[in-house]
Each structure stands twice: as C-alpha cells, then as structure tokens.
Short mmCIF file of C-alpha atoms and ligand atoms in Angstrom, two decimals:
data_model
loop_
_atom_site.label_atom_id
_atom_site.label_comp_id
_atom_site.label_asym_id
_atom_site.label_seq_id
_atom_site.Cartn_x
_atom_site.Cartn_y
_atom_site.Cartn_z
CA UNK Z 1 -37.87 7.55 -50.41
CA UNK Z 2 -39.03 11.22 -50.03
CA UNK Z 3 -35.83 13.59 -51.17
CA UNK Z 4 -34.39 15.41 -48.44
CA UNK Z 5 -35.56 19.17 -48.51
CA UNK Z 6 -32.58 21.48 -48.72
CA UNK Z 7 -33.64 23.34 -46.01
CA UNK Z 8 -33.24 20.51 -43.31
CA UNK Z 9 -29.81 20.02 -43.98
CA UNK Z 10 -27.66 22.07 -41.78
CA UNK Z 11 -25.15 23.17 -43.55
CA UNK Z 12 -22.56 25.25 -41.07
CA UNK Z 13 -20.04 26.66 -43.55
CA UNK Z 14 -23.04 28.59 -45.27
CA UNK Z 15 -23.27 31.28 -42.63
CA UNK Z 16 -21.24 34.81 -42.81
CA UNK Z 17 -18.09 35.24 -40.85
CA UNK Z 18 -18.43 34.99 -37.36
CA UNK Z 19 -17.12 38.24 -35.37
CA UNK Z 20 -13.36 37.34 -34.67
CA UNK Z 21 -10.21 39.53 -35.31
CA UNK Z 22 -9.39 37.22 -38.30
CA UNK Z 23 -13.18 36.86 -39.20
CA UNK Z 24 -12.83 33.15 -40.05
CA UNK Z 25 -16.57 30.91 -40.69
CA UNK Z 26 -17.91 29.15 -37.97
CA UNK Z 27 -16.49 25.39 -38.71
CA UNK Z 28 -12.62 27.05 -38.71
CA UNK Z 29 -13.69 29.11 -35.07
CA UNK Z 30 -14.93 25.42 -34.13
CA UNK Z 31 -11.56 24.05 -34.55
CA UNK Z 32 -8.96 26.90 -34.29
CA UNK Z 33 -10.67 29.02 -31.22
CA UNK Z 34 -9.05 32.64 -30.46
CA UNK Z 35 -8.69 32.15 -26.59
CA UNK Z 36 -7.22 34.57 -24.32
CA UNK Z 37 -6.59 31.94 -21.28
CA UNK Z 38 -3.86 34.38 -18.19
CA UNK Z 39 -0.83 32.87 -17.78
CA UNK Z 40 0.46 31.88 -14.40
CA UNK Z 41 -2.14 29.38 -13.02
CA UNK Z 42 0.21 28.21 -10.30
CA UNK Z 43 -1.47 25.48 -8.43
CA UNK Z 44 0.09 22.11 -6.55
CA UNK Z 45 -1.15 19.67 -9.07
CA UNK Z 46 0.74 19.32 -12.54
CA UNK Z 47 -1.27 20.99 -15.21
CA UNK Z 48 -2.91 17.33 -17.30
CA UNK Z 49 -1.79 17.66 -20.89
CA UNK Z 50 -3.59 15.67 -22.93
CA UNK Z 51 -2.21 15.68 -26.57
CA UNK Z 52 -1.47 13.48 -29.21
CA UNK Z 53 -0.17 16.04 -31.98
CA UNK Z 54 2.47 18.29 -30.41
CA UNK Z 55 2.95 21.74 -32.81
CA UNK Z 56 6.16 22.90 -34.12
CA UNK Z 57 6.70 26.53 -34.33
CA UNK Z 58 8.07 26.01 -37.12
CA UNK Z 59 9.33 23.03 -39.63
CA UNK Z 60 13.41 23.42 -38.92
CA UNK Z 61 12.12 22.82 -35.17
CA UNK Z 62 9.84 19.83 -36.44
CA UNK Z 63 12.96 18.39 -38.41
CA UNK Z 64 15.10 18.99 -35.00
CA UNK Z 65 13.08 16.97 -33.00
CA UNK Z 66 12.27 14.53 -35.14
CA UNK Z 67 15.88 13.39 -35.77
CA UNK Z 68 16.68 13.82 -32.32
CA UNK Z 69 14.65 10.55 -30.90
CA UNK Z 70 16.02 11.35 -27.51
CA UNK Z 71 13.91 14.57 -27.36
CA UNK Z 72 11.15 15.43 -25.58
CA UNK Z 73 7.54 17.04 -26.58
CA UNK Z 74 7.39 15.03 -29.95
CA UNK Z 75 4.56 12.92 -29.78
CA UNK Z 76 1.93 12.51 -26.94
CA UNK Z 77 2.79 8.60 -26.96
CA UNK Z 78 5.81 9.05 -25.95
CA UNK Z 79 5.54 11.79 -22.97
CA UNK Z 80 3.93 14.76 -21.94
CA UNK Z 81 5.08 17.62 -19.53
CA UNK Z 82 2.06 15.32 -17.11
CA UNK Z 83 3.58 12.16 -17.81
CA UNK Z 84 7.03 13.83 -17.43
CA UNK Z 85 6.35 15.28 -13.95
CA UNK Z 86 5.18 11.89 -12.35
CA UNK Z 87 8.02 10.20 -14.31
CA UNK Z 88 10.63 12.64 -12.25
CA UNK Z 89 8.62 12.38 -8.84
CA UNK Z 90 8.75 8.80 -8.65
CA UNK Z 91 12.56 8.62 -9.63
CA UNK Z 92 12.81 10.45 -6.77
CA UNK Z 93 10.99 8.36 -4.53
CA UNK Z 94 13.00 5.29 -5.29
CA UNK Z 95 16.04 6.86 -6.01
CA UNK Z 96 16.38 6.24 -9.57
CA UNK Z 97 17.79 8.82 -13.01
CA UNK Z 98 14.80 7.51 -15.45
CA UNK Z 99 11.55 6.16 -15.22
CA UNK Z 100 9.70 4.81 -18.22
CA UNK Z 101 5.48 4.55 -17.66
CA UNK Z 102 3.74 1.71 -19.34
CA UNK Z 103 -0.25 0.50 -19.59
CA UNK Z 104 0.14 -1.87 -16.23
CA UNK Z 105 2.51 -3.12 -14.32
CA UNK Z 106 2.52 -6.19 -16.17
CA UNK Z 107 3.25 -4.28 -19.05
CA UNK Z 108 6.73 -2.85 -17.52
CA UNK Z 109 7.57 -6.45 -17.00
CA UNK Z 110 7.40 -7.07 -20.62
CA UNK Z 111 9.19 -4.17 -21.20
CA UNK Z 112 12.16 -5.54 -18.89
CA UNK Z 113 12.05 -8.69 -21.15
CA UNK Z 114 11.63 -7.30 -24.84
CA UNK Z 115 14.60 -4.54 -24.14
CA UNK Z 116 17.08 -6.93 -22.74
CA UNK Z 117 16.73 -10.52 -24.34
CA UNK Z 118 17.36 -11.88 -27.62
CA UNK Z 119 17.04 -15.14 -28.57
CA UNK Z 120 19.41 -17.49 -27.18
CA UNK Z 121 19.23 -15.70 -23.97
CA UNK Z 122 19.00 -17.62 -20.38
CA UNK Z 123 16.90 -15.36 -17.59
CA UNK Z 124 17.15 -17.08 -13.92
CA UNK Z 125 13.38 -16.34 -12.40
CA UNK Z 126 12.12 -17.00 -8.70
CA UNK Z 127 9.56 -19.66 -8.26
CA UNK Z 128 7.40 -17.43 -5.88
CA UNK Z 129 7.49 -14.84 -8.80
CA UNK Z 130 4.17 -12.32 -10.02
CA UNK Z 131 1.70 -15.48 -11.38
CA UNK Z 132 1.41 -13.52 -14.74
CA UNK Z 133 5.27 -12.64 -14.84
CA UNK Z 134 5.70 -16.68 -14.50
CA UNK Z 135 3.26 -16.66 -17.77
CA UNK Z 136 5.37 -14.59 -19.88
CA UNK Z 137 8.20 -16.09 -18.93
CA UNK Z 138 6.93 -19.19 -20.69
CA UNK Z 139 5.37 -17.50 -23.57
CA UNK Z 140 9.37 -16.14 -24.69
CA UNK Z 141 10.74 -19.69 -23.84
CA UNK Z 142 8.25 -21.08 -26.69
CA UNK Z 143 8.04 -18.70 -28.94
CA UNK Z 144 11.15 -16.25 -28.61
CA UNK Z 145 13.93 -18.85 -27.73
CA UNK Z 146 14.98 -17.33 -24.37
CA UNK Z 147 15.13 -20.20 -21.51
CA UNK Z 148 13.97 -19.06 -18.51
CA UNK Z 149 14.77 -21.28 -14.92
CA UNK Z 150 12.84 -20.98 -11.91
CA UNK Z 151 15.32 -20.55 -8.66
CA UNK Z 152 14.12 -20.83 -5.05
CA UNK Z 153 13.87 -17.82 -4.01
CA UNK Z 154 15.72 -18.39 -0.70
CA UNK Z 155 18.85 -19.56 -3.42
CA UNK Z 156 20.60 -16.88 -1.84
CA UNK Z 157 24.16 -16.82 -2.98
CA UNK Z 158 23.68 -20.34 -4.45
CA UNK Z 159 22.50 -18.72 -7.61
CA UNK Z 160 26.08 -18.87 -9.25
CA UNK Z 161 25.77 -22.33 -9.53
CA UNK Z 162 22.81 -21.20 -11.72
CA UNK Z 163 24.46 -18.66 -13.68
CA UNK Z 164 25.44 -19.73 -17.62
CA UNK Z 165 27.16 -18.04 -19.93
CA UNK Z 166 23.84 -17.51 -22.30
CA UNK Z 167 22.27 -16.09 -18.60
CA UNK Z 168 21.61 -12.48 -19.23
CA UNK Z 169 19.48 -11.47 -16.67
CA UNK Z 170 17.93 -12.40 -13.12
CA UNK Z 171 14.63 -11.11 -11.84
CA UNK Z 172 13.61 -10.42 -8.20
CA UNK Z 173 10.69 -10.26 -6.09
CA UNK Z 174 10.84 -8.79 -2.59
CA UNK Z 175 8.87 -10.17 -0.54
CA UNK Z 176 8.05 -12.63 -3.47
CA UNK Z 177 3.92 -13.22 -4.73
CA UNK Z 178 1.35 -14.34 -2.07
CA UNK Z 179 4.22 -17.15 -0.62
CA UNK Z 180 6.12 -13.75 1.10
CA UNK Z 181 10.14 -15.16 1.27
CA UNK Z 182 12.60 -12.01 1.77
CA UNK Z 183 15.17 -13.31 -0.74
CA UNK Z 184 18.89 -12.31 -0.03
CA UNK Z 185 18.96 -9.69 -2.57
CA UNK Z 186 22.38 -8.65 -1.88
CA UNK Z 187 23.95 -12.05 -1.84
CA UNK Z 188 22.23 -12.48 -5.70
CA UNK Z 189 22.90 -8.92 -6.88
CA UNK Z 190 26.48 -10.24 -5.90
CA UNK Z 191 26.95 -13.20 -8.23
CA UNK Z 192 25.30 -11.20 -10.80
CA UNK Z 193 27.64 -8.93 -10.76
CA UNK Z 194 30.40 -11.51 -10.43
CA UNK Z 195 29.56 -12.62 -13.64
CA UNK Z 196 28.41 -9.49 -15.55
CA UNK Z 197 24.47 -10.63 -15.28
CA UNK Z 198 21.61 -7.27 -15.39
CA UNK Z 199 18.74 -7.74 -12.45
CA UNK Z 200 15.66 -6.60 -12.40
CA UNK Z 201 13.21 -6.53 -9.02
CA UNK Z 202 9.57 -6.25 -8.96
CA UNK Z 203 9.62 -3.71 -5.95
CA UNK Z 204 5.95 -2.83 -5.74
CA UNK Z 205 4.98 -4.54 -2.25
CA UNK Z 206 7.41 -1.38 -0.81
CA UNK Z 207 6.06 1.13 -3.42
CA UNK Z 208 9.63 1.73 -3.91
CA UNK Z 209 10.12 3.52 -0.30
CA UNK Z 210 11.33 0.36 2.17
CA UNK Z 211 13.63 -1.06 -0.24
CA UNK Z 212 16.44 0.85 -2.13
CA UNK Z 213 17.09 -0.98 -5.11
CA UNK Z 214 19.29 0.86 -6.57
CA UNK Z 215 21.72 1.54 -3.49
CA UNK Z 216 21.90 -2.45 -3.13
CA UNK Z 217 23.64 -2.72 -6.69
CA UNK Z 218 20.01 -3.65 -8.38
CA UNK Z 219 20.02 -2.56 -12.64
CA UNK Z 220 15.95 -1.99 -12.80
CA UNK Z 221 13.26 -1.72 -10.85
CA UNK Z 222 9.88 -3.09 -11.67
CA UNK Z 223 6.31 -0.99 -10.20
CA UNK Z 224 3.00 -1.65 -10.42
CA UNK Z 225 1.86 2.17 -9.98
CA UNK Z 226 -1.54 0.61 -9.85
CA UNK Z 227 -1.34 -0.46 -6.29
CA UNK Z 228 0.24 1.98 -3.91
CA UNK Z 229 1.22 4.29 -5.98
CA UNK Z 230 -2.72 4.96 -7.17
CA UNK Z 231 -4.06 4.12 -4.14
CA UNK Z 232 -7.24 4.69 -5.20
CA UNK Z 233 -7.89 1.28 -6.86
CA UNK Z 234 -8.80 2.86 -10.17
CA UNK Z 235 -6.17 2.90 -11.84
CA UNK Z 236 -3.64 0.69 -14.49
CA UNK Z 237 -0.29 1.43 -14.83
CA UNK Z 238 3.39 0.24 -14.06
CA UNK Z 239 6.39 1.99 -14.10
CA UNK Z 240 10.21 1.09 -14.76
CA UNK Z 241 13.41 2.55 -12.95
CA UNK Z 242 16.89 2.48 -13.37
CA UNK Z 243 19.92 4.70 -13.03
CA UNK Z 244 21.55 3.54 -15.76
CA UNK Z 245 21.52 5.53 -18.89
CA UNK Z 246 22.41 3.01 -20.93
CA UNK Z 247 19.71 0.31 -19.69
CA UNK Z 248 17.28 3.33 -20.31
CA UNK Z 249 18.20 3.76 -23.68
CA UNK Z 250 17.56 0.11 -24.35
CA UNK Z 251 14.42 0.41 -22.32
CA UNK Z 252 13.07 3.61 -23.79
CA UNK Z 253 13.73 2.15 -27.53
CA UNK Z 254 11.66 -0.63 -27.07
CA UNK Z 255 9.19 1.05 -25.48
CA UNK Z 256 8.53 3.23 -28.24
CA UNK Z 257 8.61 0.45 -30.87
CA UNK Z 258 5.96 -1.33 -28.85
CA UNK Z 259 4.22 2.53 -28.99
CA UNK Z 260 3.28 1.92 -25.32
CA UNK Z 261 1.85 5.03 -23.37
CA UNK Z 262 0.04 6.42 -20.67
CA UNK Z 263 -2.94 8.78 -20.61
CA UNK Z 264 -2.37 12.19 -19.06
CA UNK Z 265 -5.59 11.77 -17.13
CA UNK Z 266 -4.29 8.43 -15.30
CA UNK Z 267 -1.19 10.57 -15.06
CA UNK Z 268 -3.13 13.43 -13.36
CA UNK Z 269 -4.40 10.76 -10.68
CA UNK Z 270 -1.39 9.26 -10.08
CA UNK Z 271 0.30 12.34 -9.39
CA UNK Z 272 -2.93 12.96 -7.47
CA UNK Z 273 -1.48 9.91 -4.78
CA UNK Z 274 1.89 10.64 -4.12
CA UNK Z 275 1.81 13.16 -1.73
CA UNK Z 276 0.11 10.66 0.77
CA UNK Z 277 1.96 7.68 -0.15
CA UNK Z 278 4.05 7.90 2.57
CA UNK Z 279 1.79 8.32 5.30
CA UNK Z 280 0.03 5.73 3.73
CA UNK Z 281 2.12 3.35 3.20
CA UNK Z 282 3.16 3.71 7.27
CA UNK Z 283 -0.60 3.31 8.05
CA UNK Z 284 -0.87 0.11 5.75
CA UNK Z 285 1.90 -0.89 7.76
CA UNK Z 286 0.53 -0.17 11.55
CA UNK Z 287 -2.55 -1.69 10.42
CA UNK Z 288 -1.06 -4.99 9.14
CA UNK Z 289 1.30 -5.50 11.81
CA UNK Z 290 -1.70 -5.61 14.37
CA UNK Z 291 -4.03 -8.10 12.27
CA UNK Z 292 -0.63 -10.02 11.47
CA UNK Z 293 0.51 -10.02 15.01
CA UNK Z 294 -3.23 -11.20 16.25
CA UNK Z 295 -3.44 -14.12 13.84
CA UNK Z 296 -0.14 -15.45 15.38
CA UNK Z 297 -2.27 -16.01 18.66
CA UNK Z 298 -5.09 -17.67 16.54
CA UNK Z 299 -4.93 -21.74 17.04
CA UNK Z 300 -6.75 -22.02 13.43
CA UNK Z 301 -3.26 -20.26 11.86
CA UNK Z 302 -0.55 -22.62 11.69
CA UNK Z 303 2.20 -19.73 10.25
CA UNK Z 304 2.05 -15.67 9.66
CA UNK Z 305 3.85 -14.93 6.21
CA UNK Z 306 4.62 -11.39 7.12
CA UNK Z 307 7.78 -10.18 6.55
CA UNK Z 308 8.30 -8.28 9.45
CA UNK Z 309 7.48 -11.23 11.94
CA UNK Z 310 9.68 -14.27 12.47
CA UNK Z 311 7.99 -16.95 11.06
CA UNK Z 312 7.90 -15.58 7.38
CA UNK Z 313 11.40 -17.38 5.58
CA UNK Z 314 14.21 -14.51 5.09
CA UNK Z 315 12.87 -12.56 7.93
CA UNK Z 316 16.39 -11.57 8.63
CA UNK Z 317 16.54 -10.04 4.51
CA UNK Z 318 13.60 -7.99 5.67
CA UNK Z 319 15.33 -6.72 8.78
CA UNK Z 320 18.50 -6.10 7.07
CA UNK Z 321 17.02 -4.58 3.77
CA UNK Z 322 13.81 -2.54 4.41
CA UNK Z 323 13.21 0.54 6.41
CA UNK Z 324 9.15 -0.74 7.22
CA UNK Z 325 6.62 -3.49 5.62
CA UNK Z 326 3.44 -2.93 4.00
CA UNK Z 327 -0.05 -3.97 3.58
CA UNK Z 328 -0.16 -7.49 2.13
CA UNK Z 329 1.07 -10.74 3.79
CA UNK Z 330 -0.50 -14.12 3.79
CA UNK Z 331 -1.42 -16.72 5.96
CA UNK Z 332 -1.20 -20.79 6.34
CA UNK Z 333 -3.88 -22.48 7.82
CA UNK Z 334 -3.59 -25.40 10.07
CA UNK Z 335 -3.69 -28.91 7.31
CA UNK Z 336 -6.80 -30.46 8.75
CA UNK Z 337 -9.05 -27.49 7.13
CA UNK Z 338 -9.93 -28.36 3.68
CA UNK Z 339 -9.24 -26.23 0.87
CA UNK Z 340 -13.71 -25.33 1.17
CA UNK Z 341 -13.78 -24.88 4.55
CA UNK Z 342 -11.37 -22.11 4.11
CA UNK Z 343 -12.99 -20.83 1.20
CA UNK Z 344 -16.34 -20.38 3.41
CA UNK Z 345 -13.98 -18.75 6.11
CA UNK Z 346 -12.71 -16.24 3.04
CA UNK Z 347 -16.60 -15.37 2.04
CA UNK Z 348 -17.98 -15.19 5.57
CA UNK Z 349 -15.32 -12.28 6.06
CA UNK Z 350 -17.86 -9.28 5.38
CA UNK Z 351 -15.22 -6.27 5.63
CA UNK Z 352 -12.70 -7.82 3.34
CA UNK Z 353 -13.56 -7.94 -0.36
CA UNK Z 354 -12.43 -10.68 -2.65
CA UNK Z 355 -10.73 -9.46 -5.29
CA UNK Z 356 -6.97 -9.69 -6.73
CA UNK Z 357 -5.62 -5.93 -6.88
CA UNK Z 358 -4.44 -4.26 -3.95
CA UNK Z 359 -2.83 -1.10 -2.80
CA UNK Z 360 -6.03 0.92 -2.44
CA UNK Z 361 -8.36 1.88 1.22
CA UNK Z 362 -10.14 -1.66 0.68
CA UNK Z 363 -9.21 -4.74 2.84
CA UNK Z 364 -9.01 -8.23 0.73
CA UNK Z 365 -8.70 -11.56 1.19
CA UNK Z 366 -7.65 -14.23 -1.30
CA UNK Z 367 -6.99 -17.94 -0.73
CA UNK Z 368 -4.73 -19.67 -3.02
CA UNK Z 369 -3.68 -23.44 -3.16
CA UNK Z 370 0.13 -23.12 -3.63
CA UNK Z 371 1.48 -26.54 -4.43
CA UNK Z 372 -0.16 -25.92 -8.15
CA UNK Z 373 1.41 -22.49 -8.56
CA UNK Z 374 5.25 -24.03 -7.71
CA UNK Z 375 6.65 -26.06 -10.59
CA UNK Z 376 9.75 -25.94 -9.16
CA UNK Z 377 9.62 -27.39 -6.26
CA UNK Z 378 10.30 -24.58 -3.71
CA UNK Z 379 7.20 -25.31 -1.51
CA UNK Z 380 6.58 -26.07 1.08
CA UNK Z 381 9.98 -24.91 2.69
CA UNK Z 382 12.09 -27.82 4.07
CA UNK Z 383 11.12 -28.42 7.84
CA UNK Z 384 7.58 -27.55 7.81
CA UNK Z 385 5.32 -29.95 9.41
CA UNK Z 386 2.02 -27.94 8.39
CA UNK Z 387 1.11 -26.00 5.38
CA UNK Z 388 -2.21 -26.08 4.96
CA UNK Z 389 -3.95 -23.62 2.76
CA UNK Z 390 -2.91 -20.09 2.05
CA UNK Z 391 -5.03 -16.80 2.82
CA UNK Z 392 -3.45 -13.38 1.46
CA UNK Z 393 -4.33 -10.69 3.21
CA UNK Z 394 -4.60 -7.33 1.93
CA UNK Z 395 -4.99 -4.62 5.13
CA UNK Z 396 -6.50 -1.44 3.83
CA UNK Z 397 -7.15 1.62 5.75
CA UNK Z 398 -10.20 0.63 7.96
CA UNK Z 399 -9.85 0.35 11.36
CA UNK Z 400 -7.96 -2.60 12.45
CA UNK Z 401 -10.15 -3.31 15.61
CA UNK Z 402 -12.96 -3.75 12.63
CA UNK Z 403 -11.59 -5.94 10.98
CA UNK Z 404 -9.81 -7.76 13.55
CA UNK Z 405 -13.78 -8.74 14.82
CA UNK Z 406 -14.21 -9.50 11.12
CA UNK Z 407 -11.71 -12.31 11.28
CA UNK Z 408 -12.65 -13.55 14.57
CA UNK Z 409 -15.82 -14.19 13.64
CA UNK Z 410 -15.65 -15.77 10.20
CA UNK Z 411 -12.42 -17.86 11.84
CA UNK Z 412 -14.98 -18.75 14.79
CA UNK Z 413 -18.20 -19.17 12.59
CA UNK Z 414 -15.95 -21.53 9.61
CA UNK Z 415 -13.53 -22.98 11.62
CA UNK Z 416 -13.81 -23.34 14.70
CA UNK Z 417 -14.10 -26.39 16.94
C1 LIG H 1 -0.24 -6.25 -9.37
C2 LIG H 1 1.18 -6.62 -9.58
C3 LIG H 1 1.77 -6.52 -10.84
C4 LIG H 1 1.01 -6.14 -12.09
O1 LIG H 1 0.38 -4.92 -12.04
P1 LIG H 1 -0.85 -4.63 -13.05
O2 LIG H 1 -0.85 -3.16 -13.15
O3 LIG H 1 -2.06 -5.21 -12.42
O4 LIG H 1 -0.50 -5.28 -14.36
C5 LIG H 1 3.11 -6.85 -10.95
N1 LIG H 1 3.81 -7.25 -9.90
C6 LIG H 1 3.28 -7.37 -8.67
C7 LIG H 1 4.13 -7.83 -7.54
C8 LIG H 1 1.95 -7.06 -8.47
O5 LIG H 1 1.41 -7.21 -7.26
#
C-alpha cells in the first residue's frame, strides 16, 4: 500500500491565526465562533433552543443548580426555555399548574404508571381504554406486581364496590377508545375521593378544551399532543397535567430517572399549532356533526357512536361535561354485513385514508372487530339487538359535502342492496 504523501493530508491546525480579536487557529474559530447576533428579535413564535449542554457562568452557579434538582436550565433533557413555553401554554389551555412533555402520548401514560405505583398496588382501568394503555397495563401486572381490573366504563358510581384498599389509582377515558361511552366522570372522581384513590384521564379526544379535568376534581390529565395538539400529523409527543404540586414532583422525578425528553424542534411545531387549535377543534367539530348526523339517516348504519348524538351510551355525561365534541366517533354497522364486506366499504372510501393516528387535516377510517378487544365483558351494551361491525371515523378538515359523497358511494357501491 502506497504511503500517504504528507501533502494530501489536510491538516487544519497547521495554518496561522485566523484574523479574530483573540487570534485563535482555525479548528478553535470552528468551535468557539465570535458572533455579534442584535438582541431583541421579538417575533410571535418562541425562539427553538436546541441544547444539550447548558453553560454556567461560573462553577458556584453550576454547583447551585446542580443541587437544586427542582431548577430549571440544567440539562437540555430535562427542559428548555422552548420546551418550557409550550409546557406553560398548554397548562393554560386545560387549566392545569404543571405540565411534564414526554416522547408520545403513550409515553405520558407510562409516566402516570411508573410515578404512582409500587408493587402491591391495585389500578381500576376502563375496558374501552387506549388499546396500547390496556397493553401496559398487563405488562406491570406480570412483571411489576401491580393488579390492574378492567371496569365498564358506564360503572358510574358503582366503582366503590371496586375500590380496595391496595387500589391506588383509577384511570379515565372520555369518550373512551373507538367504542365512544361518556363515562360519569364525576360520579367516579367521587368514590375516588371517598376513599383517598388519585385519577388520571386520557383527555386527548377534547385536546384538553371541552372537558375541564381539573375543575371536575380529576388528579392528572393524560394528552397525546400528537393529535390535536400537532395537528399537522407529523409529530410524536404526549403531555401530562396536573395542579398538584405534589403529584408533579412525583411525576417530574420519574420522568427524569427514565431521562425522557422532547426535542426543541418538535417543540417549535407544536407551539407552531396552538394558536389554531381552537378554531380547529370547532371546525373538526361542525364537520363531524354533519357526517355523524347523515349516517343516522343511512339504513346500512345500525347506531352513531358520537358523543354529541343520542344514541352513543353516556350521552347525557357528554351534555353535562363538555363545552363541544370533536373529530372522531365511530360507527356500528347493521349485523348481516360481514366483517369483509365492511372492510371493502372502508377501502372503496377514496377521501378517507386508512391509517391509526388522528388529529391532523386528513379524514380516516378504521374498522375494528370489538368483541376481541373487550376482555371484560362490557360489549356489546345490555339491550342492543344489533352490533355489527365497528367503523371509526376520523373527520378532518375537507369539506364535509366531499366526503359525505365519499361515503355514499362506497356505502352504495359495498353495501348496498
Ligand atoms: C393516540 C392516542 C394515544 C397515544 O399517543 P401516541 O403519541 O401515538 O403515543 C393515547 N391516548 C389516546 C386516546 C390516543 O388517541
């Protein structure tokens, strides 16, 4: 092998001095650059601080912060002023004192989980819960020695009954996963309290905006930030809520220990979404109400599981409990389609996209066969003659008379006759 010729290696500390105040050789100007970047760049959209290392001015402020856990600017893991700014705007969205940002939402339901249970520990869980939050659930029962019981979700104040002295804490989903029941939140926040139990909700169908948990008693809320709160379907990241500064003590412990963060750029489009989220959201709304309200008519639908319309079980919880609906509801198909013929009625929809993660402009549809995701028993409801298949329905921002034609003909072209 020829010998490399001295000449061909580049070697950049050989040069003189570059021209700087402080005259330093090239490789140091590479890293430690003299900039002279104006102060007061006031725009509307938080400045994205990206950082891993943050610099002490000097090492009795290093020592300071680093034996005060509590404080912030320590480590890019654990916040950034862009991290901190969406943290404080969505507190007060939903009306909570602390938010804590995590990889997914998924991730701030483990978070709930590893803060709050030991071993030992009972956690009551409704049966039309997140699929993966059903998962994990499972995974701490084997592995961690926390039971965790499925409830109906329309329990309602029956959940005492439920409640042992081991129970610790009882998760909430409003409207619950791709089945849609309104539980009574109040009347379980109730006997929770009764008995000196912590809940938690999953409150990302409302983006945190139609239902207050905190002002109905609730300890932490659960978001999937990736839905509405990106909107922009590009985006993973969850968030978790409380007012409690004790609970967010717990929380923020744990979450360091795990060393789960956020990136300042997912931050920056995050941030990027919340101005519109409300006019969203109300649009999301309009649109599903319409497609919802025009499936009800359809003699191939059997039941609309949308909240806001009567047939969907704890309509009345909706109506009592949240200021609007949003985008996703679900539908049952009469019983005499089989579970392919309404799989060809899902992929001859042509404006609706198949795909799991909603929250963004895009319209999708889903079907799921429910009796297999219901261990406990909770489905159908009692006094249902049909339930046939379920389609979710995701209603983006397209117009409505669009995809309204959309369904009619893949209803008309699959199932009808
Ligand atoms: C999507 C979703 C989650 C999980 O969010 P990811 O960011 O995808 O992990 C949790 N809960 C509900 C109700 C969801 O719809």
């Amino acid at each position: 092998m020829p010998a490399i010729e001295e000449s061909a290696v580049s070697d950049p500390t050989s040069d003189k001095p570059v021209s700087s105040p402080a005259s330093h050789y090239i490789q140091t100007v590479a890293v430690q650059p003299e900039l002279d970047i104006a102060p007061g760049f006031d725009s509307f959209s938080p400045a994205t601080h990206r950082g891993s290392t943050v610099v002490f001015r000097n090492l009795a402020e290093l020592r300071a912060y680093g034996e005060r856990s509590t404080t912030y600017w320590r480590y890019g893991l654990h916040a950034t002023p862009t991290s901190e700014a969406l943290c404080q705007h969505l507190a007060l969205l939903e009306g909570a004192s602390h938010t804590l940002l995590l990889p997914s939402g998924l991730a701030a339901i483990s978070l709930v989980y590893f803060a709050l249970l030991r071993s030992g520990d009972d956690v009551l869980v409704p049966d039309n819960v997140y699929g993966p939050n059903r998962d994990h659930g499972e995974w701490l029962a084997r592995d961690f020695g926390v039971t965790v019981r499925y409830y109906d979700p329309m329990i309602g104040s029956g959940i005492a009954s439920l409640i042992q002295p081991n129970t610790r804490l009882i998760w909430m989903e409003s409207p619950g996963s791709v089945t849609m029941e309104v539980p009574d939140s109040e009347a379980i926040v109730a006997a929770a309290k009764a008995r000196g139990v912590l809940t938690a909700i999953d409150n990302t169908w409302s983006a945190g905006l139609y239902f207050r948990p905190f002002d109905m008693g609730i300890d932490i809320s659960v978001q999937a930030l990736t839905k509405y709160q990106s909107g922009g379907s590009d985006v993973l990241m969850g968030a978790v809520l409380t007012r409690d500064d004790a609970l967010q003590a717990r929380l923020k412990r744990t979450r360091m220990l795990m060393g789960w963060g956020v990136s300042a750029d997912d931050c920056h489009l995050v941030l990027r979404s919340l101005p519109s989220l409300p006019v969203r959201l109300a649009a999301h709304d309009r649109g599903a109400r319409e497609v919802a309200e025009w499936l009800h008519q359809r003699p191939e639908v059997v039941r609309v599981l949308h909240p806001a319309l009567p047939d969907c079980p704890g309509h009345a919880h909706w109506r009592r409990d949240f200021s609007g609906a949003s985008g996703l509801f679900a539908i049952i198909l009469h019983d005499k389609y089989s579970r392919e013929q309404v799989d060809a009625f899902v992929e001859a929809l042509r404006l609706f996209a198949i795909g799991w993660s909603w929250g963004g402009a895009h319209s999708l549809a889903v079907p799921y066969h429910v009796p297999t995701m219901r261990p406990a028993g909770s489905w159908p409801p009692a006094g249902w003659r049909h339930a046939g298949e379920l389609v979710r329905l995701y209603i983006g921002l397209e117009d409505t008379r669009d995809l309204i034609a959309d369904l009619r003909q893949a209803l008309e072209q699959q199932l009808g006759g």
